[in-house]
Amino acid sequence: QPAAFGSRFGGFGNLSKLGESLREKAEVMIQKKDEAGDAAAPATAETTPKKAPEPTPSTPQTATNATASASTPLAARKPEDVSKEELLDILQKMNKRVKGLTMMRTQLTERVTKAEAERGELVKFFREEVVSPQDLEDATNSIPDEKETNGVEVLQRAWRAADERSSLTLQHLQNEYKVVSMQCKAEVEKVKATAEQERSADIDKLRAEMAEAVGNDSEKEGTLRALRQRDERIAELHSQLEQAKETKSNAPSEATNNEAAIDELKEAHKVALEEREVAHKADLEKIRLDQTNKMKVFKEKVASHIDKVRSAEKQAADEEWTSKIGVITAQHEAEVQKLQQTSSTSGDSKDNAEERLQELREELSAEHKTELQRLEKAMEESQQKSIEELQSLKEIHAKAQETLSQLEEELKKAQQLMESELQSLRTELEESHARQLDQVRLELTQASSESQAQ
């Protein structure tokens, strides 16, 4: 592996050999230079004491040679012209560079090893979790020339096939969910229509009972007929009284006989008025009691009907919501199981499956919230309709009360008119009776005076 790595990245593996060869050459050159210096020294150098070398004055020629050797590059110079210090400096620089390159080679080798391991794990995960063996086999068979097969191309083909199958499965699940949602909506609309029809039938029945309780025309006509008969009787007595007055005015001599008739008519008229007043009060009390009982029964029926409608609507809404929740929950569980089975058989990624399941949960949660809001809105509309119906029934009740009040006012006005007529009739009768008595007394006085004169 390191050799392959070195050959792959420009032959960094041969740098250590290059440094070793340079080091050997430098050592050989230093050894040759030392041997040449030892051979040129005199043989008596060992017995005679060595003197310190006298500093030789630097001549311009020597400085010129040093400057020329320093400015000349190493590649153009001879080995004898390279000093030991320069060689050591070059050797240290080469050692540092070799160490840096070696460290870099080690780091790159570790990176390559780690990348190869991660690549192996990724390929293993992709083969085991993302695609299935059938996808790999189909992708391998889809390439015509087996010699040109590439692992990456095979994995790409297998992944495309698995992704296409997952998309088709998801589309199928969405279509099934739409069908089930439409069926649930149709069932909900059917239940709402049935509840609306039942509520309308109950309201129509209650209205009919209210109309029957309020508008009893036969009893009203009977009461008015009795009042008209009494009015006719009073008018007849009044006409008889007027006839008696005319008869008395035409025949003053019969005043004494007619006085008894007048008194009789007065008594009969008074009795008739009293009977009419008593009957009127009895009828008024009867009508009041009857209307009170009817309104009480009507209120009880309205209250019971409203309670019944509310309980029925609440029960229907609860049953509808419970059934809807059950259907959606069962559908959700079925989709989750189906998606899990599909994921396990097709080798889909667990992360993708979990993400899709989370998306399905969010979609179902949103659908649940929307359906709940729609049902709450429908219940509010139903309650609003019930309130409106109750308001209309209250208006009918108010109209009935108003009709009863008008009837009472009419009866009071008729009673007041009857009392005023009775009072005027009594006044007229008393005045007429007084005049007739005065006339009779005057006639009797004149007759007695005439008889005394005779």
PDB file of C-alpha atoms in Angstrom, residues 117-361:
ATOM      1  CA  ALA A 117     -12.170   2.375   4.886  1.00  0.00           C
ATOM      2  CA  GLU A 118     -14.979   4.948   4.701  1.00  0.00           C
ATOM      3  CA  ARG A 119     -15.512   4.125   1.062  1.00  0.00           C
ATOM      4  CA  GLY A 120     -15.784   0.444   1.932  1.00  0.00           C
ATOM      5  CA  GLU A 121     -18.273   1.172   4.717  1.00  0.00           C
ATOM      6  CA  LEU A 122     -20.277   3.449   2.428  1.00  0.00           C
ATOM      7  CA  VAL A 123     -20.396   0.847  -0.320  1.00  0.00           C
ATOM      8  CA  LYS A 124     -21.394  -1.808   2.219  1.00  0.00           C
ATOM      9  CA  PHE A 125     -24.135   0.405   3.664  1.00  0.00           C
ATOM     10  CA  PHE A 126     -25.350   1.273   0.170  1.00  0.00           C
ATOM     11  CA  ARG A 127     -25.466  -2.383  -0.845  1.00  0.00           C
ATOM     12  CA  GLU A 128     -27.209  -3.502   2.349  1.00  0.00           C
ATOM     13  CA  GLU A 129     -29.550  -0.598   3.119  1.00  0.00           C
ATOM     14  CA  VAL A 130     -30.206   1.465  -0.004  1.00  0.00           C
ATOM     15  CA  VAL A 131     -30.469  -1.101  -2.776  1.00  0.00           C
ATOM     16  CA  SER A 132     -31.452  -4.729  -2.823  1.00  0.00           C
ATOM     17  CA  PRO A 133     -29.559  -7.690  -4.296  1.00  0.00           C
ATOM     18  CA  GLN A 134     -32.151  -7.876  -7.061  1.00  0.00           C
ATOM     19  CA  ASP A 135     -31.407  -4.252  -7.993  1.00  0.00           C
ATOM     20  CA  LEU A 136     -27.676  -4.988  -8.118  1.00  0.00           C
ATOM     21  CA  GLU A 137     -28.256  -8.057 -10.267  1.00  0.00           C
ATOM     22  CA  ASP A 138     -30.525  -6.161 -12.662  1.00  0.00           C
ATOM     23  CA  ALA A 139     -28.027  -3.291 -12.874  1.00  0.00           C
ATOM     24  CA  THR A 140     -25.172  -5.712 -13.608  1.00  0.00           C
ATOM     25  CA  ASN A 141     -27.197  -7.516 -16.277  1.00  0.00           C
ATOM     26  CA  SER A 142     -28.216  -4.226 -17.893  1.00  0.00           C
ATOM     27  CA  ILE A 143     -24.577  -3.517 -18.868  1.00  0.00           C
ATOM     28  CA  PRO A 144     -23.877  -5.395 -22.128  1.00  0.00           C
ATOM     29  CA  ASP A 145     -20.095  -5.774 -21.868  1.00  0.00           C
ATOM     30  CA  GLU A 146     -18.976  -7.347 -18.617  1.00  0.00           C
ATOM     31  CA  LYS A 147     -15.375  -6.263 -19.133  1.00  0.00           C
ATOM     32  CA  GLU A 148     -16.341  -2.598 -18.996  1.00  0.00           C
ATOM     33  CA  THR A 149     -18.436  -2.897 -15.858  1.00  0.00           C
ATOM     34  CA  ASN A 150     -17.701  -0.316 -13.177  1.00  0.00           C
ATOM     35  CA  GLY A 151     -18.740  -0.665  -9.554  1.00  0.00           C
ATOM     36  CA  VAL A 152     -19.847   2.957  -9.357  1.00  0.00           C
ATOM     37  CA  GLU A 153     -21.964   2.688 -12.496  1.00  0.00           C
ATOM     38  CA  VAL A 154     -23.592  -0.500 -11.212  1.00  0.00           C
ATOM     39  CA  LEU A 155     -24.419   1.163  -7.901  1.00  0.00           C
ATOM     40  CA  GLN A 156     -25.840   4.193  -9.720  1.00  0.00           C
ATOM     41  CA  ARG A 157     -28.087   2.021 -11.863  1.00  0.00           C
ATOM     42  CA  ALA A 158     -29.234   0.013  -8.830  1.00  0.00           C
ATOM     43  CA  TRP A 159     -29.941   3.197  -6.840  1.00  0.00           C
ATOM     44  CA  ARG A 160     -31.973   4.676  -9.706  1.00  0.00           C
ATOM     45  CA  ALA A 161     -34.050   1.506  -9.924  1.00  0.00           C
ATOM     46  CA  ALA A 162     -34.666   1.487  -6.139  1.00  0.00           C
ATOM     47  CA  ASP A 163     -35.561   5.191  -6.144  1.00  0.00           C
ATOM     48  CA  GLU A 164     -37.977   4.717  -9.029  1.00  0.00           C
ATOM     49  CA  ARG A 165     -39.656   1.809  -7.246  1.00  0.00           C
ATOM     50  CA  SER A 166     -39.925   3.853  -4.025  1.00  0.00           C
ATOM     51  CA  SER A 167     -41.476   6.750  -5.960  1.00  0.00           C
ATOM     52  CA  LEU A 168     -44.039   4.433  -7.543  1.00  0.00           C
ATOM     53  CA  THR A 169     -44.844   2.916  -4.142  1.00  0.00           C
ATOM     54  CA  LEU A 170     -45.262   6.357  -2.610  1.00  0.00           C
ATOM     55  CA  GLN A 171     -47.500   7.481  -5.466  1.00  0.00           C
ATOM     56  CA  HIS A 172     -49.610   4.360  -5.036  1.00  0.00           C
ATOM     57  CA  LEU A 173     -49.957   5.048  -1.307  1.00  0.00           C
ATOM     58  CA  GLN A 174     -50.948   8.647  -1.998  1.00  0.00           C
ATOM     59  CA  ASN A 175     -53.591   7.527  -4.497  1.00  0.00           C
ATOM     60  CA  GLU A 176     -55.005   5.041  -1.999  1.00  0.00           C
ATOM     61  CA  TYR A 177     -55.042   7.734   0.682  1.00  0.00           C
ATOM     62  CA  LYS A 178     -56.925  10.102  -1.629  1.00  0.00           C
ATOM     63  CA  VAL A 179     -59.507   7.405  -2.403  1.00  0.00           C
ATOM     64  CA  VAL A 180     -60.035   6.652   1.291  1.00  0.00           C
ATOM     65  CA  SER A 181     -60.273  10.385   2.065  1.00  0.00           C
ATOM     66  CA  MET A 182     -62.921  10.858  -0.632  1.00  0.00           C
ATOM     67  CA  GLN A 183     -64.892   7.907   0.722  1.00  0.00           C
ATOM     68  CA  CYS A 184     -64.728   9.304   4.261  1.00  0.00           C
ATOM     69  CA  LYS A 185     -65.846  12.732   3.037  1.00  0.00           C
ATOM     70  CA  ALA A 186     -68.772  11.169   1.156  1.00  0.00           C
ATOM     71  CA  GLU A 187     -69.828   9.258   4.269  1.00  0.00           C
ATOM     72  CA  VAL A 188     -69.573  12.427   6.374  1.00  0.00           C
ATOM     73  CA  GLU A 189     -71.697  14.379   3.879  1.00  0.00           C
ATOM     74  CA  LYS A 190     -74.255  11.573   3.864  1.00  0.00           C
ATOM     75  CA  VAL A 191     -74.476  11.577   7.671  1.00  0.00           C
ATOM     76  CA  LYS A 192     -74.795  15.370   7.698  1.00  0.00           C
ATOM     77  CA  ALA A 193     -77.572  15.284   5.084  1.00  0.00           C
ATOM     78  CA  THR A 194     -79.474  12.654   7.093  1.00  0.00           C
ATOM     79  CA  ALA A 195     -79.118  14.669  10.293  1.00  0.00           C
ATOM     80  CA  GLU A 196     -80.235  17.824   8.475  1.00  0.00           C
ATOM     81  CA  GLN A 197     -83.338  16.090   7.109  1.00  0.00           C
ATOM     82  CA  GLU A 198     -84.257  14.750  10.538  1.00  0.00           C
ATOM     83  CA  ARG A 199     -83.747  18.160  12.102  1.00  0.00           C
ATOM     84  CA  SER A 200     -85.862  19.852   9.404  1.00  0.00           C
ATOM     85  CA  ALA A 201     -88.646  17.297   9.910  1.00  0.00           C
ATOM     86  CA  ASP A 202     -88.630  17.863  13.675  1.00  0.00           C
ATOM     87  CA  ILE A 203     -88.690  21.635  13.219  1.00  0.00           C
ATOM     88  CA  ASP A 204     -91.592  21.433  10.738  1.00  0.00           C
ATOM     89  CA  LYS A 205     -93.496  19.235  13.164  1.00  0.00           C
ATOM     90  CA  LEU A 206     -92.831  21.661  15.996  1.00  0.00           C
ATOM     91  CA  ARG A 207     -93.979  24.577  13.851  1.00  0.00           C
ATOM     92  CA  ALA A 208     -97.184  22.753  12.998  1.00  0.00           C
ATOM     93  CA  GLU A 209     -97.827  22.107  16.684  1.00  0.00           C
ATOM     94  CA  MET A 210     -97.104  25.762  17.434  1.00  0.00           C
ATOM     95  CA  ALA A 211     -99.495  26.918  14.735  1.00  0.00           C
ATOM     96  CA  GLU A 212    -102.117  24.545  16.067  1.00  0.00           C
ATOM     97  CA  ALA A 213    -101.546  25.797  19.623  1.00  0.00           C
ATOM     98  CA  VAL A 214    -101.621  29.471  18.644  1.00  0.00           C
ATOM     99  CA  GLY A 215    -104.078  29.659  15.775  1.00  0.00           C
ATOM    100  CA  ASN A 216    -107.180  27.866  17.043  1.00  0.00           C
ATOM    101  CA  ASP A 217    -109.619  29.665  14.745  1.00  0.00           C
ATOM    102  CA  SER A 218    -112.677  27.625  15.681  1.00  0.00           C
ATOM    103  CA  GLU A 219    -112.521  28.633  19.353  1.00  0.00           C
ATOM    104  CA  LYS A 220    -111.868  32.232  18.383  1.00  0.00           C
ATOM    105  CA  GLU A 221    -114.885  32.230  16.045  1.00  0.00           C
ATOM    106  CA  GLY A 222    -117.060  30.700  18.788  1.00  0.00           C
ATOM    107  CA  THR A 223    -116.045  33.432  21.229  1.00  0.00           C
ATOM    108  CA  LEU A 224    -116.712  36.169  18.673  1.00  0.00           C
ATOM    109  CA  ARG A 225    -120.062  34.587  17.794  1.00  0.00           C
ATOM    110  CA  ALA A 226    -121.112  34.602  21.466  1.00  0.00           C
ATOM    111  CA  LEU A 227    -120.075  38.250  21.767  1.00  0.00           C
ATOM    112  CA  ARG A 228    -122.073  39.162  18.663  1.00  0.00           C
ATOM    113  CA  GLN A 229    -125.135  37.366  20.029  1.00  0.00           C
ATOM    114  CA  ARG A 230    -124.869  39.307  23.282  1.00  0.00           C
ATOM    115  CA  ASP A 231    -124.464  42.572  21.357  1.00  0.00           C
ATOM    116  CA  GLU A 232    -127.530  41.732  19.303  1.00  0.00           C
ATOM    117  CA  ARG A 233    -129.490  40.989  22.480  1.00  0.00           C
ATOM    118  CA  ILE A 234    -128.482  44.338  23.993  1.00  0.00           C
ATOM    119  CA  ALA A 235    -129.356  46.140  20.757  1.00  0.00           C
ATOM    120  CA  GLU A 236    -132.738  44.406  20.739  1.00  0.00           C
ATOM    121  CA  LEU A 237    -133.425  45.481  24.329  1.00  0.00           C
ATOM    122  CA  HIS A 238    -132.319  48.988  23.486  1.00  0.00           C
ATOM    123  CA  SER A 239    -134.705  49.108  20.510  1.00  0.00           C
ATOM    124  CA  GLN A 240    -137.525  47.829  22.680  1.00  0.00           C
ATOM    125  CA  LEU A 241    -136.754  50.561  25.193  1.00  0.00           C
ATOM    126  CA  GLU A 242    -136.842  53.188  22.453  1.00  0.00           C
ATOM    127  CA  GLN A 243    -140.155  51.841  21.219  1.00  0.00           C
ATOM    128  CA  ALA A 244    -141.502  52.076  24.734  1.00  0.00           C
ATOM    129  CA  LYS A 245    -140.330  55.661  24.950  1.00  0.00           C
ATOM    130  CA  GLU A 246    -142.064  56.522  21.684  1.00  0.00           C
ATOM    131  CA  THR A 247    -145.230  54.763  22.732  1.00  0.00           C
ATOM    132  CA  LYS A 248    -145.270  56.679  26.009  1.00  0.00           C
ATOM    133  CA  SER A 249    -144.656  59.991  24.271  1.00  0.00           C
ATOM    134  CA  ASN A 250    -147.492  59.284  21.831  1.00  0.00           C
ATOM    135  CA  ALA A 251    -149.921  58.223  24.557  1.00  0.00           C
ATOM    136  CA  PRO A 252    -149.416  60.202  27.771  1.00  0.00           C
ATOM    137  CA  SER A 253    -152.560  58.804  29.242  1.00  0.00           C
ATOM    138  CA  GLU A 254    -151.050  55.346  29.346  1.00  0.00           C
ATOM    139  CA  ALA A 255    -148.028  56.515  31.397  1.00  0.00           C
ATOM    140  CA  THR A 256    -149.015  54.605  34.451  1.00  0.00           C
ATOM    141  CA  ASN A 257    -149.357  51.323  32.546  1.00  0.00           C
ATOM    142  CA  ASN A 258    -146.205  51.889  30.555  1.00  0.00           C
ATOM    143  CA  GLU A 259    -144.182  52.706  33.656  1.00  0.00           C
ATOM    144  CA  ALA A 260    -144.337  49.099  34.721  1.00  0.00           C
ATOM    145  CA  ALA A 261    -143.235  48.028  31.246  1.00  0.00           C
ATOM    146  CA  ILE A 262    -140.396  50.506  31.366  1.00  0.00           C
ATOM    147  CA  ASP A 263    -139.292  49.214  34.731  1.00  0.00           C
ATOM    148  CA  GLU A 264    -139.497  45.683  33.385  1.00  0.00           C
ATOM    149  CA  LEU A 265    -137.415  46.618  30.363  1.00  0.00           C
ATOM    150  CA  LYS A 266    -134.878  48.342  32.590  1.00  0.00           C
ATOM    151  CA  GLU A 267    -134.618  45.293  34.761  1.00  0.00           C
ATOM    152  CA  ALA A 268    -134.280  42.991  31.750  1.00  0.00           C
ATOM    153  CA  HIS A 269    -131.652  45.276  30.231  1.00  0.00           C
ATOM    154  CA  LYS A 270    -129.746  45.407  33.490  1.00  0.00           C
ATOM    155  CA  VAL A 271    -129.873  41.626  33.845  1.00  0.00           C
ATOM    156  CA  ALA A 272    -128.680  41.205  30.255  1.00  0.00           C
ATOM    157  CA  LEU A 273    -125.795  43.587  30.830  1.00  0.00           C
ATOM    158  CA  GLU A 274    -124.802  41.807  34.021  1.00  0.00           C
ATOM    159  CA  GLU A 275    -125.007  38.438  32.291  1.00  0.00           C
ATOM    160  CA  ARG A 276    -122.919  39.773  29.438  1.00  0.00           C
ATOM    161  CA  GLU A 277    -120.311  41.163  31.820  1.00  0.00           C
ATOM    162  CA  VAL A 278    -120.138  37.898  33.797  1.00  0.00           C
ATOM    163  CA  ALA A 279    -119.919  35.839  30.605  1.00  0.00           C
ATOM    164  CA  HIS A 280    -117.307  38.212  29.220  1.00  0.00           C
ATOM    165  CA  LYS A 281    -115.167  37.865  32.342  1.00  0.00           C
ATOM    166  CA  ALA A 282    -115.593  34.086  32.317  1.00  0.00           C
ATOM    167  CA  ASP A 283    -114.649  33.890  28.636  1.00  0.00           C
ATOM    168  CA  LEU A 284    -111.671  36.171  29.168  1.00  0.00           C
ATOM    169  CA  GLU A 285    -110.461  34.090  32.108  1.00  0.00           C
ATOM    170  CA  LYS A 286    -111.001  30.898  30.138  1.00  0.00           C
ATOM    171  CA  ILE A 287    -109.068  32.259  27.165  1.00  0.00           C
ATOM    172  CA  ARG A 288    -106.249  33.441  29.442  1.00  0.00           C
ATOM    173  CA  LEU A 289    -105.993  30.058  31.184  1.00  0.00           C
ATOM    174  CA  ASP A 290    -106.190  28.219  27.886  1.00  0.00           C
ATOM    175  CA  GLN A 291    -103.465  30.356  26.306  1.00  0.00           C
ATOM    176  CA  THR A 292    -101.305  30.063  29.433  1.00  0.00           C
ATOM    177  CA  ASN A 293    -101.580  26.264  29.401  1.00  0.00           C
ATOM    178  CA  LYS A 294    -100.901  26.124  25.683  1.00  0.00           C
ATOM    179  CA  MET A 295     -97.858  28.362  25.973  1.00  0.00           C
ATOM    180  CA  LYS A 296     -96.565  26.303  28.899  1.00  0.00           C
ATOM    181  CA  VAL A 297     -96.971  23.082  26.915  1.00  0.00           C
ATOM    182  CA  PHE A 298     -95.409  24.759  23.902  1.00  0.00           C
ATOM    183  CA  LYS A 299     -92.395  25.937  25.906  1.00  0.00           C
ATOM    184  CA  GLU A 300     -91.906  22.440  27.301  1.00  0.00           C
ATOM    185  CA  LYS A 301     -92.112  20.966  23.806  1.00  0.00           C
ATOM    186  CA  VAL A 302     -89.657  23.542  22.452  1.00  0.00           C
ATOM    187  CA  ALA A 303     -87.211  22.907  25.308  1.00  0.00           C
ATOM    188  CA  SER A 304     -87.457  19.122  24.918  1.00  0.00           C
ATOM    189  CA  HIS A 305     -87.089  19.405  21.155  1.00  0.00           C
ATOM    190  CA  ILE A 306     -84.048  21.657  21.456  1.00  0.00           C
ATOM    191  CA  ASP A 307     -82.458  19.270  23.959  1.00  0.00           C
ATOM    192  CA  LYS A 308     -83.262  16.355  21.695  1.00  0.00           C
ATOM    193  CA  VAL A 309     -81.826  18.085  18.620  1.00  0.00           C
ATOM    194  CA  ARG A 310     -78.690  19.138  20.486  1.00  0.00           C
ATOM    195  CA  SER A 311     -78.123  15.688  21.953  1.00  0.00           C
ATOM    196  CA  ALA A 312     -78.746  14.056  18.570  1.00  0.00           C
ATOM    197  CA  GLU A 313     -76.380  16.444  16.805  1.00  0.00           C
ATOM    198  CA  LYS A 314     -73.746  15.994  19.487  1.00  0.00           C
ATOM    199  CA  GLN A 315     -74.080  12.221  19.374  1.00  0.00           C
ATOM    200  CA  ALA A 316     -73.932  12.216  15.574  1.00  0.00           C
ATOM    201  CA  ALA A 317     -70.885  14.502  15.601  1.00  0.00           C
ATOM    202  CA  ASP A 318     -69.171  12.338  18.238  1.00  0.00           C
ATOM    203  CA  GLU A 319     -69.923   9.148  16.321  1.00  0.00           C
ATOM    204  CA  GLU A 320     -68.800  10.736  13.086  1.00  0.00           C
ATOM    205  CA  TRP A 321     -65.588  12.027  14.640  1.00  0.00           C
ATOM    206  CA  THR A 322     -64.903   8.688  16.353  1.00  0.00           C
ATOM    207  CA  SER A 323     -65.438   6.773  13.121  1.00  0.00           C
ATOM    208  CA  LYS A 324     -63.309   9.271  11.235  1.00  0.00           C
ATOM    209  CA  ILE A 325     -60.494   8.987  13.775  1.00  0.00           C
ATOM    210  CA  GLY A 326     -60.739   5.187  13.655  1.00  0.00           C
ATOM    211  CA  VAL A 327     -60.626   5.114   9.863  1.00  0.00           C
ATOM    212  CA  ILE A 328     -57.722   7.554   9.665  1.00  0.00           C
ATOM    213  CA  THR A 329     -55.816   5.743  12.425  1.00  0.00           C
ATOM    214  CA  ALA A 330     -56.328   2.359  10.772  1.00  0.00           C
ATOM    215  CA  GLN A 331     -55.368   3.831   7.436  1.00  0.00           C
ATOM    216  CA  HIS A 332     -52.276   5.419   8.957  1.00  0.00           C
ATOM    217  CA  GLU A 333     -51.223   2.165  10.602  1.00  0.00           C
ATOM    218  CA  ALA A 334     -51.796   0.258   7.365  1.00  0.00           C
ATOM    219  CA  GLU A 335     -49.730   2.784   5.415  1.00  0.00           C
ATOM    220  CA  VAL A 336     -46.944   2.661   7.998  1.00  0.00           C
ATOM    221  CA  GLN A 337     -46.887  -1.151   7.963  1.00  0.00           C
ATOM    222  CA  LYS A 338     -47.016  -1.240   4.203  1.00  0.00           C
ATOM    223  CA  LEU A 339     -44.237   1.316   3.923  1.00  0.00           C
ATOM    224  CA  GLN A 340     -42.138  -0.592   6.453  1.00  0.00           C
ATOM    225  CA  GLN A 341     -42.684  -3.856   4.561  1.00  0.00           C
ATOM    226  CA  THR A 342     -41.846  -2.172   1.276  1.00  0.00           C
ATOM    227  CA  SER A 343     -38.761  -0.610   2.847  1.00  0.00           C
ATOM    228  CA  SER A 344     -37.604  -3.952   4.273  1.00  0.00           C
ATOM    229  CA  THR A 345     -38.174  -5.866   1.023  1.00  0.00           C
ATOM    230  CA  SER A 346     -36.717  -3.263  -1.315  1.00  0.00           C
ATOM    231  CA  GLY A 347     -33.798  -2.361   0.953  1.00  0.00           C
ATOM    232  CA  ASP A 348     -34.649   1.333   1.193  1.00  0.00           C
ATOM    233  CA  SER A 349     -32.622   3.486   3.513  1.00  0.00           C
ATOM    234  CA  LYS A 350     -33.801   3.641   7.101  1.00  0.00           C
ATOM    235  CA  ASP A 351     -33.266   7.382   7.173  1.00  0.00           C
ATOM    236  CA  ASN A 352     -35.354   7.869   4.028  1.00  0.00           C
ATOM    237  CA  ALA A 353     -38.050   5.593   5.398  1.00  0.00           C
ATOM    238  CA  GLU A 354     -38.134   7.454   8.701  1.00  0.00           C
ATOM    239  CA  GLU A 355     -38.247  10.796   6.895  1.00  0.00           C
ATOM    240  CA  ARG A 356     -41.100   9.588   4.707  1.00  0.00           C
ATOM    241  CA  LEU A 357     -42.937   8.232   7.739  1.00  0.00           C
ATOM    242  CA  GLN A 358     -42.464  11.580   9.461  1.00  0.00           C
ATOM    243  CA  GLU A 359     -43.823  13.359   6.372  1.00  0.00           C
ATOM    244  CA  LEU A 360     -46.816  11.025   6.309  1.00  0.00           C
ATOM    245  CA  ARG A 361     -47.414  11.658  10.015  1.00  0.00           C
TER     246      ARG A 361
END
